[in-house]
mmCIF file of C-alpha atoms and ligand atoms in Angstrom:
data_model
loop_
_atom_site.group_PDB
_atom_site.id
_atom_site.type_symbol
_atom_site.label_atom_id
_atom_site.label_comp_id
_atom_site.label_asym_id
_atom_site.label_seq_id
_atom_site.Cartn_x
_atom_site.Cartn_y
_atom_site.Cartn_z
ATOM 1 C CA MET A 1 -34.128 191.081 187.350
ATOM 2 C CA ILE A 2 -32.515 189.213 189.609
ATOM 3 C CA LYS A 3 -29.375 188.859 190.012
ATOM 4 C CA ILE A 4 -27.391 186.692 191.124
ATOM 5 C CA ALA A 5 -23.807 186.528 192.555
ATOM 6 C CA PRO A 6 -21.486 183.283 193.393
ATOM 7 C CA SER A 7 -19.529 183.697 196.775
ATOM 8 C CA ILE A 8 -16.246 181.745 196.012
ATOM 9 C CA LEU A 9 -15.765 181.323 199.219
ATOM 10 C CA SER A 10 -17.459 177.915 199.070
ATOM 11 C CA ALA A 11 -15.249 177.231 196.014
ATOM 12 C CA ASP A 12 -12.324 174.569 195.558
ATOM 13 C CA PHE A 13 -9.603 177.612 196.689
ATOM 14 C CA SER A 14 -6.184 175.032 194.598
ATOM 15 C CA LYS A 15 -8.295 175.833 191.187
ATOM 16 C CA LEU A 16 -9.529 178.997 192.141
ATOM 17 C CA GLY A 17 -9.562 180.661 188.579
ATOM 18 C CA ASP A 18 -12.021 177.252 187.074
ATOM 19 C CA GLU A 19 -14.011 178.157 188.920
ATOM 20 C CA ILE A 20 -14.970 181.516 188.952
ATOM 21 C CA LYS A 21 -15.021 180.926 184.921
ATOM 22 C CA LYS A 22 -17.047 177.698 186.533
ATOM 23 C CA VAL A 23 -20.070 179.859 187.062
ATOM 24 C CA GLU A 24 -19.030 182.970 184.494
ATOM 25 C CA GLN A 25 -20.586 179.881 182.141
ATOM 26 C CA ALA A 26 -23.230 178.408 184.603
ATOM 27 C CA GLY A 27 -25.032 182.204 184.586
ATOM 28 C CA ALA A 28 -23.641 184.374 186.621
ATOM 29 C CA ASP A 29 -24.232 188.121 187.310
ATOM 30 C CA LEU A 30 -20.846 189.556 189.750
ATOM 31 C CA ILE A 31 -18.380 187.559 191.281
ATOM 32 C CA HIS A 32 -18.621 187.904 195.318
ATOM 33 C CA ILE A 33 -15.353 188.309 197.367
ATOM 34 C CA ASP A 34 -15.657 187.375 201.036
ATOM 35 C CA VAL A 35 -12.691 188.899 202.984
ATOM 36 C CA MET A 36 -12.358 188.303 206.338
ATOM 37 C CA ASP A 37 -9.212 189.197 208.048
ATOM 38 C CA GLY A 38 -9.567 187.149 211.717
ATOM 39 C CA HIS A 39 -10.487 190.551 213.679
ATOM 40 C CA PHE A 40 -13.744 191.581 212.304
ATOM 41 C CA VAL A 41 -14.450 188.508 211.664
ATOM 42 C CA PRO A 42 -13.059 184.418 212.703
ATOM 43 C CA ASN A 43 -12.169 183.513 210.064
ATOM 44 C CA LEU A 44 -9.443 184.097 207.289
ATOM 45 C CA THR A 45 -8.905 184.791 203.073
ATOM 46 C CA ILE A 46 -8.416 186.212 200.942
ATOM 47 C CA GLY A 47 -5.979 189.967 200.240
ATOM 48 C CA PRO A 48 -5.533 192.063 197.128
ATOM 49 C CA ASN A 49 -3.247 189.836 195.938
ATOM 50 C CA VAL A 50 -5.139 186.791 195.342
ATOM 51 C CA VAL A 51 -8.025 188.951 193.776
ATOM 52 C CA ALA A 52 -5.137 190.348 191.564
ATOM 53 C CA ALA A 53 -4.696 187.248 190.767
ATOM 54 C CA VAL A 54 -7.653 185.900 188.636
ATOM 55 C CA ARG A 55 -8.883 189.446 187.773
ATOM 56 C CA ASN A 56 -8.749 188.137 184.544
ATOM 57 C CA VAL A 57 -10.305 184.452 184.365
ATOM 58 C CA THR A 58 -14.025 186.447 183.744
ATOM 59 C CA LYS A 59 -15.127 189.925 182.671
ATOM 60 C CA LEU A 60 -17.490 189.488 184.898
ATOM 61 C CA PRO A 61 -17.629 192.613 187.773
ATOM 62 C CA PHE A 62 -16.265 192.057 190.837
ATOM 63 C CA ASP A 63 -18.107 192.796 194.359
ATOM 64 C CA VAL A 64 -15.543 192.990 197.342
ATOM 65 C CA HIS A 65 -16.917 192.080 199.861
ATOM 66 C CA LEU A 66 -14.186 193.584 202.984
ATOM 67 C CA MET A 67 -15.367 191.836 206.397
ATOM 68 C CA VAL A 68 -12.918 193.566 207.800
ATOM 69 C CA SER A 69 -11.738 195.572 210.482
ATOM 70 C CA ASN A 70 -10.736 199.203 210.143
ATOM 71 C CA PRO A 71 -12.014 199.066 206.640
ATOM 72 C CA GLN A 72 -10.320 202.447 204.789
ATOM 73 C CA ASP A 73 -6.571 200.703 205.213
ATOM 74 C CA LEU A 74 -7.291 198.473 201.866
ATOM 75 C CA VAL A 75 -10.031 200.021 199.743
ATOM 76 C CA LEU A 76 -7.262 201.399 198.013
ATOM 77 C CA PRO A 77 -5.441 197.886 197.580
ATOM 78 C CA PHE A 78 -8.601 196.579 196.505
ATOM 79 C CA ILE A 79 -9.851 198.926 194.502
ATOM 80 C CA GLU A 80 -6.123 198.286 192.626
ATOM 81 C CA ALA A 81 -6.839 194.178 192.209
ATOM 82 C CA GLY A 82 -9.629 194.303 190.550
ATOM 83 C CA ALA A 83 -12.664 194.941 192.848
ATOM 84 C CA ASP A 84 -15.856 196.799 189.848
ATOM 85 C CA ILE A 85 -17.930 197.571 193.790
ATOM 86 C CA LEU A 86 -16.613 197.528 196.926
ATOM 87 C CA THR A 87 -18.532 196.945 200.111
ATOM 88 C CA VAL A 88 -17.123 197.362 204.250
ATOM 89 C CA HIS A 89 -18.834 197.046 207.123
ATOM 90 C CA ALA A 90 -20.645 200.644 208.992
ATOM 91 C CA GLU A 91 -19.658 198.731 212.107
ATOM 92 C CA ALA A 92 -16.043 198.638 211.086
ATOM 93 C CA ALA A 93 -16.078 202.051 209.900
ATOM 94 C CA SER A 94 -15.204 204.574 211.616
ATOM 95 C CA HIS A 95 -16.044 207.469 209.620
ATOM 96 C CA LEU A 96 -18.139 205.825 206.539
ATOM 97 C CA HIS A 97 -18.992 209.039 204.398
ATOM 98 C CA ARG A 98 -15.173 208.875 203.877
ATOM 99 C CA ILE A 99 -14.801 205.466 203.295
ATOM 100 C CA ILE A 100 -17.857 205.688 200.336
ATOM 101 C CA GLU A 101 -16.238 208.811 198.790
ATOM 102 C CA THR A 102 -12.814 207.311 199.059
ATOM 103 C CA ILE A 103 -13.445 204.533 197.201
ATOM 104 C CA LYS A 104 -16.008 206.493 194.281
ATOM 105 C CA LYS A 105 -12.979 208.544 193.852
ATOM 106 C CA GLY A 106 -10.423 205.237 193.714
ATOM 107 C CA ASN A 107 -8.927 204.429 190.251
ATOM 108 C CA LYS A 108 -10.471 206.932 188.438
ATOM 109 C CA GLY A 109 -13.798 206.509 189.409
ATOM 110 C CA SER A 110 -13.506 202.531 188.759
ATOM 111 C CA CYS A 111 -15.524 200.955 191.313
ATOM 112 C CA GLN A 112 -19.071 201.511 193.059
ATOM 113 C CA ALA A 113 -19.118 201.774 197.224
ATOM 114 C CA GLY A 114 -21.437 199.247 198.844
ATOM 115 C CA VAL A 115 -22.024 199.102 202.801
ATOM 116 C CA SER A 116 -23.004 195.934 205.659
ATOM 117 C CA LEU A 117 -25.227 195.434 207.668
ATOM 118 C CA ASN A 118 -24.821 192.095 210.069
ATOM 119 C CA PRO A 119 -27.813 190.761 210.381
ATOM 120 C CA ALA A 120 -28.647 192.624 213.974
ATOM 121 C CA THR A 121 -27.317 196.224 212.494
ATOM 122 C CA SER A 122 -30.965 198.911 212.289
ATOM 123 C CA ILE A 123 -30.672 200.745 208.738
ATOM 124 C CA VAL A 124 -31.183 203.686 210.916
ATOM 125 C CA TRP A 125 -27.656 203.321 210.712
ATOM 126 C CA ILE A 126 -27.608 204.245 207.062
ATOM 127 C CA GLU A 127 -30.188 205.924 206.661
ATOM 128 C CA ASP A 128 -28.824 209.148 205.816
ATOM 129 C CA ILE A 129 -26.792 208.232 203.491
ATOM 130 C CA LEU A 130 -28.843 205.635 200.984
ATOM 131 C CA ARG A 131 -28.133 208.531 198.223
ATOM 132 C CA GLU A 132 -24.085 208.491 198.808
ATOM 133 C CA VAL A 133 -24.018 203.618 198.145
ATOM 134 C CA ASP A 134 -24.263 202.215 195.257
ATOM 135 C CA LEU A 135 -25.468 199.542 196.870
ATOM 136 C CA ILE A 136 -26.350 198.071 200.311
ATOM 137 C CA LEU A 137 -25.677 194.201 201.038
ATOM 138 C CA LEU A 138 -28.301 193.214 204.273
ATOM 139 C CA MET A 139 -26.229 190.328 205.830
ATOM 140 C CA SER A 140 -29.134 188.004 206.704
ATOM 141 C CA VAL A 141 -26.253 185.391 208.505
ATOM 142 C CA ASN A 142 -23.779 186.348 211.253
ATOM 143 C CA PRO A 143 -20.352 186.478 208.636
ATOM 144 C CA GLY A 144 -17.257 184.429 208.748
ATOM 145 C CA PHE A 145 -19.048 181.339 207.323
ATOM 146 C CA GLY A 146 -20.263 179.943 204.314
ATOM 147 C CA GLY A 147 -23.312 177.120 204.508
ATOM 148 C CA GLN A 148 -24.770 178.697 207.225
ATOM 149 C CA SER A 149 -28.888 179.430 208.159
ATOM 150 C CA PHE A 150 -30.700 182.303 206.575
ATOM 151 C CA ILE A 151 -32.137 183.982 209.519
ATOM 152 C CA PRO A 152 -35.482 186.066 208.493
ATOM 153 C CA LEU A 153 -35.255 188.376 210.558
ATOM 154 C CA VAL A 154 -33.792 190.016 207.547
ATOM 155 C CA LEU A 155 -36.967 189.362 205.191
ATOM 156 C CA GLU A 156 -38.845 192.520 206.715
ATOM 157 C CA LYS A 157 -35.164 195.053 206.843
ATOM 158 C CA ILE A 158 -34.931 194.035 202.943
ATOM 159 C CA ARG A 159 -38.976 195.706 202.882
ATOM 160 C CA ARG A 160 -38.523 198.123 204.979
ATOM 161 C CA LEU A 161 -35.000 199.881 203.407
ATOM 162 C CA LYS A 162 -36.492 199.264 199.714
ATOM 163 C CA ALA A 163 -39.541 201.904 200.168
ATOM 164 C CA GLN A 164 -36.209 203.684 201.837
ATOM 165 C CA LEU A 165 -35.003 203.826 199.149
ATOM 166 C CA LYS A 166 -37.546 204.731 196.923
ATOM 167 C CA ALA A 167 -39.073 207.271 199.227
ATOM 168 C CA CYS A 168 -36.071 209.237 198.616
ATOM 169 C CA ASN A 169 -34.832 208.055 195.462
ATOM 170 C CA SER A 170 -31.946 206.434 195.594
ATOM 171 C CA ASN A 171 -30.991 204.543 192.675
ATOM 172 C CA ALA A 172 -28.626 201.969 195.581
ATOM 173 C CA VAL A 173 -29.715 197.819 194.665
ATOM 174 C CA ILE A 174 -30.021 195.826 198.083
ATOM 175 C CA GLU A 175 -27.628 192.650 198.060
ATOM 176 C CA VAL A 176 -29.084 189.505 200.536
ATOM 177 C CA ASP A 177 -25.871 187.239 202.394
ATOM 178 C CA GLY A 178 -25.881 185.222 203.809
ATOM 179 C CA GLY A 179 -27.445 181.308 203.644
ATOM 180 C CA ILE A 180 -29.702 182.107 200.334
ATOM 181 C CA ASN A 181 -31.255 178.703 198.478
ATOM 182 C CA ALA A 182 -33.818 177.413 196.641
ATOM 183 C CA ASN A 183 -35.924 177.853 199.889
ATOM 184 C CA THR A 184 -35.603 180.541 200.808
ATOM 185 C CA ALA A 185 -34.415 182.493 197.577
ATOM 186 C CA ALA A 186 -38.579 183.392 196.730
ATOM 187 C CA SER A 187 -38.896 185.443 199.876
ATOM 188 C CA VAL A 188 -36.341 187.616 199.758
ATOM 189 C CA ILE A 189 -36.630 187.794 196.550
ATOM 190 C CA GLU A 190 -40.553 188.956 197.593
ATOM 191 C CA ALA A 191 -39.163 190.923 199.585
ATOM 192 C CA GLY A 192 -37.510 193.165 197.462
ATOM 193 C CA ALA A 193 -33.927 192.148 197.009
ATOM 194 C CA ASP A 194 -31.909 193.160 193.826
ATOM 195 C CA ILE A 195 -28.633 190.541 194.147
ATOM 196 C CA LEU A 196 -29.098 187.428 195.908
ATOM 197 C CA VAL A 197 -25.236 186.569 196.502
ATOM 198 C CA ALA A 198 -24.400 182.133 197.370
ATOM 199 C CA GLY A 199 -21.995 180.413 197.980
ATOM 200 C CA SER A 200 -22.380 176.244 198.658
ATOM 201 C CA ALA A 201 -25.531 176.277 197.209
ATOM 202 C CA ILE A 202 -24.154 176.858 193.948
ATOM 203 C CA TYR A 203 -20.751 175.032 194.619
ATOM 204 C CA GLY A 204 -21.984 172.784 196.644
ATOM 205 C CA ALA A 205 -24.450 171.566 194.202
ATOM 206 C CA LYS A 206 -23.397 169.187 191.920
ATOM 207 C CA ASN A 207 -25.462 171.351 188.026
ATOM 208 C CA CYS A 208 -24.002 174.437 189.303
ATOM 209 C CA ALA A 209 -25.795 176.083 185.416
ATOM 210 C CA ALA A 210 -29.256 174.960 187.511
ATOM 211 C CA ALA A 211 -29.156 176.545 190.982
ATOM 212 C CA ILE A 212 -28.141 179.653 189.306
ATOM 213 C CA ARG A 213 -31.336 178.785 187.396
ATOM 214 C CA GLN A 214 -32.997 177.519 190.846
ATOM 215 C CA LEU A 215 -32.864 180.976 192.195
ATOM 216 C CA LYS A 216 -33.296 183.058 189.313
ATOM 217 C CA ASN A 217 -35.999 181.060 188.787
ATOM 218 C CA ALA A 218 -37.053 181.553 192.622
ATOM 219 C CA ALA A 219 -39.341 184.619 192.109
ATOM 220 C CA ALA A 220 -42.047 182.930 189.473
ATOM 221 C CA LEU A 221 -42.881 180.385 192.000
HETATM 222 C C1 DX5 B 301 -20.438 185.215 205.011
HETATM 223 C C2 DX5 B 301 -20.648 185.386 203.557
HETATM 224 C C3 DX5 B 301 -21.417 184.838 202.362
HETATM 225 C C4 DX5 B 301 -20.625 183.756 202.150
HETATM 226 C C5 DX5 B 301 -22.318 183.421 202.093
HETATM 227 O O1 DX5 B 301 -19.129 185.771 205.433
HETATM 228 O O2 DX5 B 301 -20.030 187.049 203.794
HETATM 229 O O3 DX5 B 301 -20.676 185.736 201.300
HETATM 230 O O4 DX5 B 301 -19.904 183.018 201.695
HETATM 231 O O5 DX5 B 301 -22.678 181.149 202.189
HETATM 232 P P1 DX5 B 301 -23.009 180.796 202.128
HETATM 233 O O6 DX5 B 301 -23.972 181.147 200.307
HETATM 234 O O7 DX5 B 301 -22.956 179.828 201.163
HETATM 235 O O8 DX5 B 301 -24.324 180.950 203.224
HETATM 236 ZN ZN1 ZN B 302 -20.267 187.973 201.934
#
């Protein structure tokens, strides 16, 4: 069954706790938290203090997407703040294997390790660590902002990655992030995604529960 991770980047930040509860009640499986540093991407968002402040408003796992330079400096603060999955960009990590190990050891091994690739970055970059990671996040927009259009070349990448994971017996799941909505979800699921991130399609909808249901049911359409 496909999982849905609403991105709180599109939530109303003046009432973040309520916005997280709202999508939990609407059927979300994970809470996707976009961390941007104004350097790796041209936008600034959330730090560990904010994550810690909202940690107890929900029982859902926190899926923290680090879009930052020097991610190694932020790994432990975000794990301590309550990240359940912590994903770093391969493009930002000089020593990716070391960061993945640090995440997995983290706070008594409480956190899963993810690696993310921008749309233009080949999966060749991560083929040697497919069995070390728990999650691979394929960006289907250039990171930095919500509400952008889905980049279709990612579909082929999802298919190739799915086949490679199977070939090397990796249990890693594929998450796809950016431009996911009722029109794009079906092809992303068909290509092999396990988790869909959606910001504007969920928080911009009048009825969040209906929007989440629509994404989950897209596979059947
Ligand atoms: C983009 C972020 C995404 C973003 C998705 O840099 O990583 O998680 O919130 O937003 P939508 O679903 O609106 O494209
Ligand atoms: Zn994201």
